[in-house]
Amino acid sequence: MRYFQEKAETMPVSEIRKMQSEKLVKQVRHVYDHVEPYRRKMDAAGVKPEDIHGVEDLHRLPFVSKDDLREEYPKGFLAVPQRDCVRIQSTSGTTGRRVVAFYTQHDVDLWEECCARAIVAAGGTPDDVVQVAYGYGLFTGGAGLNGGSHKVGCLTLPMSSGNTDRQIQFMMDLGATFLCCTPSYAAYLAESMKERGIAPEQNPLKAGIFGAEPWTEEMRQAIEKSLGIKAYDIYGLTETSGPGVAFECQAQQGMHINEDHFIAEIIDPKTGEVLPEGSKGELVFTSLDKEAFPLLRYRTKDICILSRQKCSCGRSFIRMTKPMGRSDDMLIIRGVNVFPSQIETVLLKEGYTPNYQIVVDRVNNSDTFDILVEMDEEMFGDTVSAITGREKALVAAMRSMLGIGPAVHLVAPHSIERSEGKAVRVVDKRKLISEAKWLTK
Ligand code: ADP
Ligand code: ZN
């Protein structure tokens, strides 16, 4: 089994373009007729659905950003009657206003097919046992890979995240051959298995599909070695359905974008200008087949490069490099989206000054997350136990805002360096960006 849907995955580029053009015309009409906020944007830009004849007109359409979706929370971008929907998922970050994505059964099927393509591209067949250790629930990781595994016909272990002892026991007892989780959890599992005296060749795994957060080539090698497997990347975001928008094949050289369902563009994040293939810039997606939550020219904020270089796997879909950073200040910590502005909101609400610093690092393949917060003179005069109490209260407030708990350290007044220009709010010591060595210049 080389492909899950061979015809689509190996379609000649000229046919992909033709198919995209036909679908785009319909998708634009659907959005214009049913998504009021986007209709307003198109009207403001002076573009009508009948102006869009194909991919060559895509650049005329206005962009959609995460802020647009937040403003229209929860249903402003819903394009079908709610009774036609069967599911929601939501982004991991919580700014009070999350992004909620809706799915019809057709949308769920397409998404799961994309994930099935990823599993087959990584060598999966119905003989495989797939351990899904992404979180289940609102997060798209668990649901997406679970559905993809069913579609391939694999025996699926819906483990969800956490409970490492049980993960290892089921993996060993049920003979899991595929592991799907975040790369950091894969590394953590590897380490835990080592501690339990399980050597890489003793586990039944042969491959893993890891994504939802940035990871490097070096980390891939470390995971492959410590688990004795092949490790493949998978990319996606809730707004575009979830993981599986792009997936790696056995060449392990960039991720193929499912171009029969999405058009990818690279733009200059400052000017919005479309850049030619091979340029580094912000990735923008247009959905082609979505019913409930179709998005035209959605700005992902992920910086990467697209390439049409031929791939040895035979797939014709364009490839994207691993994301090489973001055009906004969003951090992904332990798989959770964190914006410094959320932290600032909590601090101000709790009566602190906005003098703080976020320090993120990766120790033993797992993210550490510390926030240094300055006290004012009055707090500084408090007893040690009062200060400890304040730290605990802040951790709780942060946890409820962010969904993960940082370590909070209250520090003396004026101890955080003031900067002349833009304050250095984030110190990210993780080295998460790797070059795409497979790209020929
Ligand atoms: P999801 O629920 O799919 O994680 P989110 O909307 O919470 O979706 O997060 C999406 C973001 O996660 C992407 O915009 C990107 O920054 C990051 N991401 C997802 N997959 C990968 C990956 N394979 N490598 C690097 N970053 C990734
Ligand atoms: Zn390939």
Short mmCIF file of C-alpha atoms and ligand atoms in Angstrom, two decimals:
data_model
loop_
_atom_site.label_atom_id
_atom_site.label_comp_id
_atom_site.label_asym_id
_atom_site.label_seq_id
_atom_site.Cartn_x
_atom_site.Cartn_y
_atom_site.Cartn_z
CA MET A 1 0.00 0.00 0.00
CA ARG A 2 1.84 3.10 -1.21
CA TYR A 3 -0.96 5.63 -1.25
CA PHE A 4 -4.29 5.92 0.48
CA GLN A 5 -5.91 7.68 -2.50
CA GLU A 6 -3.49 7.15 -5.35
CA LYS A 7 -5.35 9.04 -8.04
CA ALA A 8 -5.57 12.25 -6.01
CA GLU A 9 -2.13 11.98 -4.48
CA THR A 10 -0.31 11.48 -7.78
CA MET A 11 -2.37 13.78 -10.00
CA PRO A 12 -0.30 15.76 -12.54
CA VAL A 13 0.29 19.36 -11.47
CA SER A 14 -1.72 20.74 -14.39
CA GLU A 15 -4.72 18.68 -13.28
CA ILE A 16 -4.34 19.81 -9.68
CA ARG A 17 -4.52 23.39 -10.85
CA LYS A 18 -7.58 22.71 -12.96
CA MET A 19 -9.32 20.95 -10.11
CA GLN A 20 -8.40 23.73 -7.67
CA SER A 21 -9.78 26.35 -10.03
CA GLU A 22 -13.12 24.58 -10.41
CA LYS A 23 -13.49 23.99 -6.69
CA LEU A 24 -12.37 27.52 -5.82
CA VAL A 25 -15.14 29.11 -7.86
CA LYS A 26 -17.72 27.05 -5.95
CA GLN A 27 -16.13 27.56 -2.54
CA VAL A 28 -16.02 31.35 -3.02
CA ARG A 29 -19.68 31.37 -3.96
CA HIS A 30 -20.54 29.24 -0.92
CA VAL A 31 -18.61 31.53 1.42
CA TYR A 32 -19.98 34.73 -0.09
CA ASP A 33 -23.54 33.48 0.19
CA HIS A 34 -23.29 32.10 3.72
CA VAL A 35 -20.53 33.83 5.69
CA GLU A 36 -21.65 37.35 6.39
CA PRO A 37 -18.35 38.71 7.80
CA TYR A 38 -16.46 37.47 4.75
CA ARG A 39 -19.08 38.86 2.39
CA ARG A 40 -18.48 42.23 4.04
CA LYS A 41 -14.73 41.88 3.46
CA MET A 42 -15.25 41.02 -0.20
CA ASP A 43 -17.66 43.89 -0.66
CA ALA A 44 -15.18 46.26 0.97
CA ALA A 45 -12.46 44.98 -1.38
CA GLY A 46 -14.78 45.36 -4.35
CA VAL A 47 -14.61 41.68 -5.33
CA LYS A 48 -17.64 39.63 -6.31
CA PRO A 49 -17.80 35.85 -6.58
CA GLU A 50 -18.19 36.18 -10.36
CA ASP A 51 -14.77 37.90 -10.51
CA ILE A 52 -13.13 34.65 -9.40
CA HIS A 53 -12.65 32.35 -12.38
CA GLY A 54 -9.82 30.22 -11.05
CA VAL A 55 -6.59 30.03 -9.05
CA GLU A 56 -5.17 32.95 -11.03
CA ASP A 57 -7.74 35.23 -9.35
CA LEU A 58 -7.09 34.03 -5.82
CA HIS A 59 -4.89 37.03 -5.00
CA ARG A 60 -7.91 39.31 -5.40
CA LEU A 61 -9.63 37.83 -2.35
CA PRO A 62 -9.17 39.41 1.09
CA PHE A 63 -7.30 37.56 3.85
CA VAL A 64 -8.84 36.08 6.98
CA SER A 65 -6.91 36.20 10.26
CA LYS A 66 -7.28 34.54 13.62
CA ASP A 67 -8.49 37.88 14.97
CA ASP A 68 -11.33 37.88 12.44
CA LEU A 69 -12.38 34.46 13.68
CA ARG A 70 -12.14 35.53 17.31
CA GLU A 71 -14.26 38.59 16.68
CA GLU A 72 -16.93 36.41 15.17
CA TYR A 73 -16.80 33.85 17.97
CA PRO A 74 -18.48 31.45 18.06
CA LYS A 75 -20.58 31.10 14.92
CA GLY A 76 -19.91 34.08 12.66
CA PHE A 77 -17.96 32.01 10.13
CA LEU A 78 -20.31 29.04 10.24
CA ALA A 79 -21.45 28.53 6.64
CA VAL A 80 -24.20 25.92 7.01
CA PRO A 81 -27.23 25.57 9.29
CA GLN A 82 -26.10 24.27 12.66
CA ARG A 83 -28.30 21.20 12.30
CA ASP A 84 -26.06 20.06 9.41
CA CYS A 85 -23.00 20.00 11.70
CA VAL A 86 -21.92 16.93 13.63
CA ARG A 87 -18.82 18.16 15.48
CA ILE A 88 -16.82 21.07 16.80
CA GLN A 89 -13.13 21.25 17.67
CA SER A 90 -11.29 24.18 19.15
CA THR A 91 -7.81 25.69 19.23
CA SER A 92 -5.70 24.93 22.26
CA GLY A 93 -5.09 28.55 23.27
CA THR A 94 -7.71 30.23 25.38
CA THR A 95 -7.97 33.99 25.17
CA GLY A 96 -11.45 33.91 26.57
CA ARG A 97 -12.43 33.84 22.90
CA ARG A 98 -11.29 30.63 21.36
CA VAL A 99 -11.57 29.73 17.73
CA VAL A 100 -14.27 27.12 17.29
CA ALA A 101 -14.30 25.10 14.07
CA PHE A 102 -17.46 23.33 12.88
CA TYR A 103 -17.67 20.15 10.81
CA THR A 104 -20.36 18.46 8.78
CA GLN A 105 -20.03 14.68 8.36
CA HIS A 106 -18.54 15.38 4.92
CA ASP A 107 -15.93 17.68 6.53
CA VAL A 108 -15.04 15.03 9.12
CA ASP A 109 -14.64 12.43 6.37
CA LEU A 110 -12.32 14.64 4.32
CA TRP A 111 -10.22 15.49 7.35
CA GLU A 112 -9.93 11.84 8.35
CA GLU A 113 -8.95 10.94 4.79
CA CYS A 114 -6.14 13.48 4.98
CA CYS A 115 -4.93 11.82 8.18
CA ALA A 116 -5.28 8.40 6.56
CA ARG A 117 -3.03 9.61 3.73
CA ALA A 118 -0.47 10.59 6.35
CA ILE A 119 -0.56 7.16 7.98
CA VAL A 120 -0.19 5.33 4.66
CA ALA A 121 2.57 7.72 3.54
CA ALA A 122 4.44 6.72 6.70
CA GLY A 123 4.11 3.05 5.75
CA GLY A 124 0.87 2.21 7.54
CA THR A 125 -1.47 -0.60 6.38
CA PRO A 126 -4.53 -2.34 7.87
CA ASP A 127 -2.11 -4.71 9.61
CA ASP A 128 -0.88 -1.90 11.82
CA VAL A 129 -1.81 -1.11 15.39
CA VAL A 130 -1.95 2.66 15.88
CA GLN A 131 -1.50 4.13 19.33
CA VAL A 132 -3.00 7.61 19.36
CA ALA A 133 -1.47 9.50 22.26
CA TYR A 134 -2.51 12.97 21.16
CA GLY A 135 -5.10 14.51 23.45
CA TYR A 136 -8.72 13.67 22.69
CA GLY A 137 -11.48 16.22 23.14
CA LEU A 138 -11.53 19.72 21.72
CA PHE A 139 -7.93 19.41 20.53
CA THR A 140 -7.77 18.17 16.95
CA GLY A 141 -4.82 15.80 17.37
CA GLY A 142 -6.63 12.85 18.94
CA ALA A 143 -9.78 13.03 16.81
CA GLY A 144 -7.90 13.49 13.53
CA LEU A 145 -5.43 10.63 13.84
CA ASN A 146 -8.06 8.39 15.42
CA GLY A 147 -10.31 8.91 12.39
CA GLY A 148 -7.43 8.50 9.95
CA SER A 149 -6.41 5.23 11.55
CA HIS A 150 -9.98 3.90 11.26
CA LYS A 151 -10.10 4.89 7.60
CA VAL A 152 -6.91 2.96 6.85
CA GLY A 153 -8.36 0.03 8.77
CA CYS A 154 -5.71 -0.13 11.46
CA LEU A 155 -6.47 -1.36 14.96
CA THR A 156 -6.70 1.93 16.82
CA LEU A 157 -5.70 2.43 20.46
CA PRO A 158 -7.44 5.66 21.58
CA MET A 159 -5.05 6.33 24.45
CA SER A 160 -5.23 10.14 24.55
CA SER A 161 -2.30 11.93 26.20
CA GLY A 162 -0.72 11.25 29.57
CA ASN A 163 -0.67 8.20 31.84
CA THR A 164 2.73 7.06 30.68
CA ASP A 165 2.64 3.71 32.52
CA ARG A 166 -0.54 2.72 30.74
CA GLN A 167 0.79 3.96 27.40
CA ILE A 168 3.82 1.73 27.72
CA GLN A 169 1.84 -1.25 28.95
CA PHE A 170 -0.70 -1.08 26.08
CA MET A 171 2.04 -0.47 23.54
CA MET A 172 3.86 -3.60 24.66
CA ASP A 173 0.79 -5.81 25.33
CA LEU A 174 -1.15 -4.90 22.19
CA GLY A 175 1.85 -4.61 19.92
CA ALA A 176 1.45 -1.00 18.77
CA THR A 177 3.38 -0.47 15.53
CA PHE A 178 2.58 3.24 15.07
CA LEU A 179 2.74 5.99 17.66
CA CYS A 180 0.94 9.29 17.07
CA CYS A 181 1.59 12.14 19.54
CA THR A 182 3.51 15.38 19.92
CA PRO A 183 7.25 14.99 19.31
CA SER A 184 7.98 16.06 22.87
CA TYR A 185 5.71 13.37 24.26
CA ALA A 186 7.37 10.81 21.99
CA ALA A 187 10.74 11.81 23.42
CA TYR A 188 9.34 11.60 26.93
CA LEU A 189 7.91 8.12 26.28
CA ALA A 190 11.29 7.01 24.92
CA GLU A 191 13.01 8.23 28.03
CA SER A 192 10.44 6.58 30.31
CA MET A 193 10.85 3.28 28.48
CA LYS A 194 14.59 3.48 28.85
CA GLU A 195 14.17 4.02 32.58
CA ARG A 196 12.05 0.88 32.71
CA GLY A 197 14.79 -1.08 30.98
CA ILE A 198 12.97 -1.44 27.65
CA ALA A 199 15.55 -1.22 24.84
CA PRO A 200 14.57 0.37 21.46
CA GLU A 201 14.53 -3.03 19.73
CA GLN A 202 12.22 -4.49 22.38
CA ASN A 203 9.26 -2.26 21.62
CA PRO A 204 6.91 -3.24 18.76
CA LEU A 205 6.85 0.24 17.17
CA LYS A 206 8.06 0.78 13.64
CA ALA A 207 7.01 4.38 12.95
CA GLY A 208 5.62 7.50 14.53
CA ILE A 209 3.60 10.46 13.25
CA PHE A 210 4.44 13.53 15.26
CA GLY A 211 3.27 17.14 15.00
CA ALA A 212 1.23 19.99 16.50
CA GLU A 213 4.40 21.75 17.65
CA PRO A 214 7.77 22.71 16.18
CA TRP A 215 10.56 20.12 16.27
CA THR A 216 13.92 19.90 14.61
CA GLU A 217 15.78 17.38 12.45
CA GLU A 218 18.03 16.73 15.43
CA MET A 219 15.03 15.86 17.52
CA ARG A 220 13.80 13.55 14.78
CA GLN A 221 17.09 11.70 14.86
CA ALA A 222 17.02 11.46 18.63
CA ILE A 223 13.47 10.05 18.64
CA GLU A 224 14.22 7.61 15.83
CA LYS A 225 17.24 6.30 17.70
CA SER A 226 15.70 6.12 21.14
CA LEU A 227 12.55 4.34 19.96
CA GLY A 228 14.07 2.41 17.05
CA ILE A 229 11.50 3.83 14.60
CA LYS A 230 11.04 6.15 11.63
CA ALA A 231 9.59 9.49 12.75
CA TYR A 232 7.34 11.48 10.39
CA ASP A 233 6.06 15.02 10.64
CA ILE A 234 2.42 16.07 10.27
CA TYR A 235 1.06 19.62 10.14
CA GLY A 236 -2.27 21.32 10.44
CA LEU A 237 -4.32 23.76 12.40
CA THR A 238 -7.80 23.72 13.85
CA GLU A 239 -8.94 26.43 11.45
CA THR A 240 -8.18 24.25 8.41
CA SER A 241 -9.65 21.14 10.13
CA GLY A 242 -6.65 19.89 12.12
CA PRO A 243 -3.56 17.75 11.52
CA GLY A 244 -3.23 16.21 8.08
CA VAL A 245 -3.35 19.34 5.97
CA ALA A 246 0.24 18.39 5.20
CA PHE A 247 2.15 15.20 5.91
CA GLU A 248 5.54 13.68 5.37
CA CYS A 249 6.21 10.70 3.12
CA GLN A 250 8.99 8.17 3.47
CA ALA A 251 11.43 10.55 1.79
CA GLN A 252 11.22 12.64 5.01
CA GLN A 253 11.89 15.78 3.02
CA GLY A 254 9.17 18.27 3.73
CA MET A 255 5.43 17.77 4.05
CA HIS A 256 3.09 17.25 1.10
CA ILE A 257 0.10 19.59 1.23
CA ASN A 258 -3.23 17.99 0.30
CA GLU A 259 -3.71 20.22 -2.69
CA ASP A 260 -6.95 18.66 -3.82
CA HIS A 261 -8.52 20.13 -0.66
CA PHE A 262 -6.37 23.21 0.03
CA ILE A 263 -4.56 25.88 -1.96
CA ALA A 264 -1.35 27.03 -0.30
CA GLU A 265 0.24 30.42 -0.91
CA ILE A 266 3.30 32.12 0.54
CA ILE A 267 2.96 35.84 1.21
CA ASP A 268 5.12 38.60 2.56
CA PRO A 269 3.71 38.94 6.10
CA LYS A 270 4.23 42.71 6.06
CA THR A 271 2.74 43.63 2.68
CA GLY A 272 0.48 40.66 1.94
CA GLU A 273 2.09 40.31 -1.48
CA VAL A 274 2.16 36.79 -2.94
CA LEU A 275 5.72 35.49 -3.23
CA PRO A 276 7.03 33.07 -5.87
CA GLU A 277 7.62 29.39 -5.13
CA GLY A 278 10.81 28.89 -3.18
CA SER A 279 10.46 32.12 -1.17
CA LYS A 280 10.28 32.16 2.56
CA GLY A 281 7.15 33.79 3.94
CA GLU A 282 3.83 33.31 5.67
CA LEU A 283 1.74 30.31 4.71
CA VAL A 284 -1.83 31.05 3.67
CA PHE A 285 -4.50 28.40 3.10
CA THR A 286 -7.70 28.40 1.12
CA SER A 287 -10.02 25.47 1.69
CA LEU A 288 -11.69 23.99 -1.38
CA ASP A 289 -14.14 21.40 -0.09
CA LYS A 290 -15.20 22.47 3.34
CA GLU A 291 -18.89 22.92 4.03
CA ALA A 292 -19.26 24.09 7.63
CA PHE A 293 -16.14 26.18 8.17
CA PRO A 294 -14.68 27.12 4.80
CA LEU A 295 -11.86 29.67 4.93
CA LEU A 296 -10.52 31.71 2.05
CA ARG A 297 -6.92 32.93 2.29
CA TYR A 298 -6.48 32.15 5.97
CA ARG A 299 -3.21 33.51 7.35
CA THR A 300 -1.55 30.80 9.43
CA LYS A 301 1.26 33.06 10.75
CA ASP A 302 3.60 30.12 10.16
CA ILE A 303 6.71 31.02 8.19
CA CYS A 304 7.93 28.39 5.71
CA ILE A 305 8.98 27.68 2.11
CA LEU A 306 6.98 25.77 -0.53
CA SER A 307 8.63 23.58 -3.15
CA ARG A 308 7.43 21.80 -6.29
CA GLN A 309 10.64 19.78 -6.59
CA LYS A 310 9.77 16.25 -7.61
CA CYS A 311 9.53 13.85 -4.67
CA SER A 312 10.81 10.26 -4.84
CA CYS A 313 7.51 8.99 -3.36
CA GLY A 314 5.60 9.82 -6.54
CA ARG A 315 3.21 12.27 -4.92
CA SER A 316 2.72 15.42 -6.94
CA PHE A 317 1.45 17.60 -4.08
CA ILE A 318 3.61 20.61 -3.29
CA ARG A 319 5.82 20.31 -0.20
CA MET A 320 6.25 22.73 2.68
CA THR A 321 9.30 22.91 4.92
CA LYS A 322 8.86 22.59 8.64
CA PRO A 323 7.61 25.92 9.95
CA MET A 324 10.64 28.18 10.48
CA GLY A 325 9.02 30.48 13.03
CA ARG A 326 5.90 32.61 13.28
CA SER A 327 5.03 36.06 12.09
CA ASP A 328 3.23 36.78 15.38
CA ASP A 329 4.41 36.31 18.94
CA MET A 330 2.54 33.07 19.64
CA LEU A 331 4.51 30.46 21.55
CA ILE A 332 3.69 26.78 21.52
CA ILE A 333 4.51 25.39 24.93
CA ARG A 334 3.88 21.70 25.59
CA GLY A 335 1.60 21.75 22.58
CA VAL A 336 -0.50 24.62 23.88
CA ASN A 337 -0.74 27.99 22.10
CA VAL A 338 0.34 30.80 24.41
CA PHE A 339 0.29 34.52 23.60
CA PRO A 340 2.32 36.87 25.81
CA SER A 341 -0.70 39.19 25.78
CA GLN A 342 -2.71 36.58 27.70
CA ILE A 343 -0.08 36.57 30.43
CA GLU A 344 -0.11 40.34 30.55
CA THR A 345 -3.89 40.34 30.90
CA VAL A 346 -3.70 38.04 33.93
CA LEU A 347 -0.97 40.10 35.58
CA LEU A 348 -2.84 43.38 35.21
CA LYS A 349 -6.06 41.84 36.44
CA GLU A 350 -4.28 40.49 39.52
CA GLY A 351 -2.81 43.90 40.35
CA TYR A 352 0.74 43.53 39.05
CA THR A 353 2.70 45.89 36.81
CA PRO A 354 3.38 44.71 33.27
CA ASN A 355 7.03 44.11 34.14
CA TYR A 356 7.49 40.45 33.44
CA GLN A 357 9.53 38.03 31.43
CA ILE A 358 8.59 34.64 30.01
CA VAL A 359 11.40 32.09 29.89
CA VAL A 360 10.87 28.93 27.87
CA ASP A 361 13.41 26.16 27.56
CA ARG A 362 13.51 22.50 26.70
CA VAL A 363 15.02 20.19 29.29
CA ASN A 364 15.10 16.44 28.61
CA ASN A 365 12.88 17.03 25.57
CA SER A 366 10.14 18.60 27.58
CA ASP A 367 9.27 22.30 27.69
CA THR A 368 9.88 24.34 30.81
CA PHE A 369 7.79 27.47 31.26
CA ASP A 370 8.74 30.15 33.79
CA ILE A 371 7.37 33.63 34.30
CA LEU A 372 9.30 36.22 36.26
CA VAL A 373 7.03 38.91 37.66
CA GLU A 374 8.10 42.05 39.46
CA MET A 375 6.52 42.91 42.79
CA ASP A 376 5.89 46.51 43.77
CA GLU A 377 7.60 47.90 46.89
CA GLU A 378 4.64 47.06 49.09
CA MET A 379 4.43 43.42 48.04
CA PHE A 380 8.19 43.15 48.35
CA GLY A 381 7.88 44.01 52.03
CA ASP A 382 5.53 41.06 52.61
CA THR A 383 6.45 37.94 54.54
CA VAL A 384 7.90 34.97 52.66
CA SER A 385 4.73 32.98 53.17
CA ALA A 386 2.58 35.82 51.84
CA ILE A 387 4.78 35.98 48.73
CA THR A 388 4.58 32.21 48.24
CA GLY A 389 0.80 32.50 48.54
CA ARG A 390 0.78 35.17 45.83
CA GLU A 391 2.87 33.00 43.54
CA LYS A 392 0.44 30.12 43.96
CA ALA A 393 -2.53 32.36 43.21
CA LEU A 394 -0.83 33.61 40.04
CA VAL A 395 -0.07 30.07 38.88
CA ALA A 396 -3.75 29.21 39.30
CA ALA A 397 -4.87 32.32 37.41
CA MET A 398 -2.40 31.58 34.60
CA ARG A 399 -3.49 27.98 34.40
CA SER A 400 -7.11 28.96 34.03
CA MET A 401 -6.26 31.48 31.27
CA LEU A 402 -3.72 29.41 29.35
CA GLY A 403 -4.65 25.81 29.98
CA ILE A 404 -1.15 25.05 31.25
CA GLY A 405 0.55 26.09 34.46
CA PRO A 406 3.84 28.00 34.40
CA ALA A 407 6.27 28.26 37.30
CA VAL A 408 5.82 31.83 38.60
CA HIS A 409 8.68 33.61 40.32
CA LEU A 410 7.98 36.92 42.03
CA VAL A 411 11.09 39.05 41.88
CA ALA A 412 12.25 42.30 43.48
CA PRO A 413 11.05 45.66 42.11
CA HIS A 414 13.11 46.91 39.14
CA SER A 415 15.02 43.63 38.82
CA ILE A 416 13.82 42.87 35.29
CA GLU A 417 15.92 44.75 32.81
CA ARG A 418 14.15 47.68 31.14
CA SER A 419 14.80 47.99 27.49
CA GLU A 420 15.09 51.15 25.48
CA GLY A 421 12.88 49.94 22.71
CA LYS A 422 10.63 46.93 22.55
CA ALA A 423 10.61 45.07 25.85
CA VAL A 424 12.08 41.60 25.73
CA ARG A 425 9.10 39.73 27.05
CA VAL A 426 10.01 36.32 25.81
CA VAL A 427 13.27 34.46 26.19
CA ASP A 428 12.88 31.26 24.19
CA LYS A 429 15.96 29.13 24.73
CA ARG A 430 14.63 26.16 22.79
CA LYS A 431 16.39 25.79 19.47
CA LEU A 432 13.41 24.71 17.43
CA ILE A 433 14.19 25.93 13.97
CA SER A 434 16.03 23.69 11.57
CA GLU A 435 16.98 24.36 7.98
CA ALA A 436 15.43 22.39 5.16
CA LYS A 437 18.58 20.74 3.83
CA TRP A 438 16.56 18.90 1.17
CA LEU A 439 15.69 22.09 -0.66
CA THR A 440 18.00 22.77 -3.57
CA LYS A 441 18.62 26.45 -3.98
P1 ADP B 1 -3.87 22.05 16.45
O1 ADP B 1 -5.09 21.84 17.24
O2 ADP B 1 -3.84 21.35 15.12
O3 ADP B 1 -2.56 21.97 17.18
P2 ADP B 1 -3.73 24.81 16.77
O4 ADP B 1 -4.56 25.77 16.01
O5 ADP B 1 -3.86 24.68 18.23
O6 ADP B 1 -4.02 23.50 15.99
O7 ADP B 1 -2.20 25.02 16.45
C1 ADP B 1 -1.77 25.13 15.12
C2 ADP B 1 -0.35 25.59 15.08
O8 ADP B 1 0.50 24.56 15.59
C3 ADP B 1 0.16 25.82 13.68
O9 ADP B 1 -0.20 27.09 13.19
C4 ADP B 1 1.65 25.68 13.87
O10 ADP B 1 2.23 26.88 14.37
C5 ADP B 1 1.75 24.61 14.94
N1 ADP B 1 2.04 23.30 14.34
C6 ADP B 1 1.17 22.33 14.01
N2 ADP B 1 1.82 21.27 13.48
C7 ADP B 1 3.12 21.58 13.45
C8 ADP B 1 4.31 20.91 13.01
N3 ADP B 1 4.28 19.70 12.48
N4 ADP B 1 5.48 21.57 13.13
C9 ADP B 1 5.54 22.81 13.65
N5 ADP B 1 4.48 23.49 14.09
C10 ADP B 1 3.28 22.89 14.00
ZN ZN B 2 7.01 12.50 -1.06
#
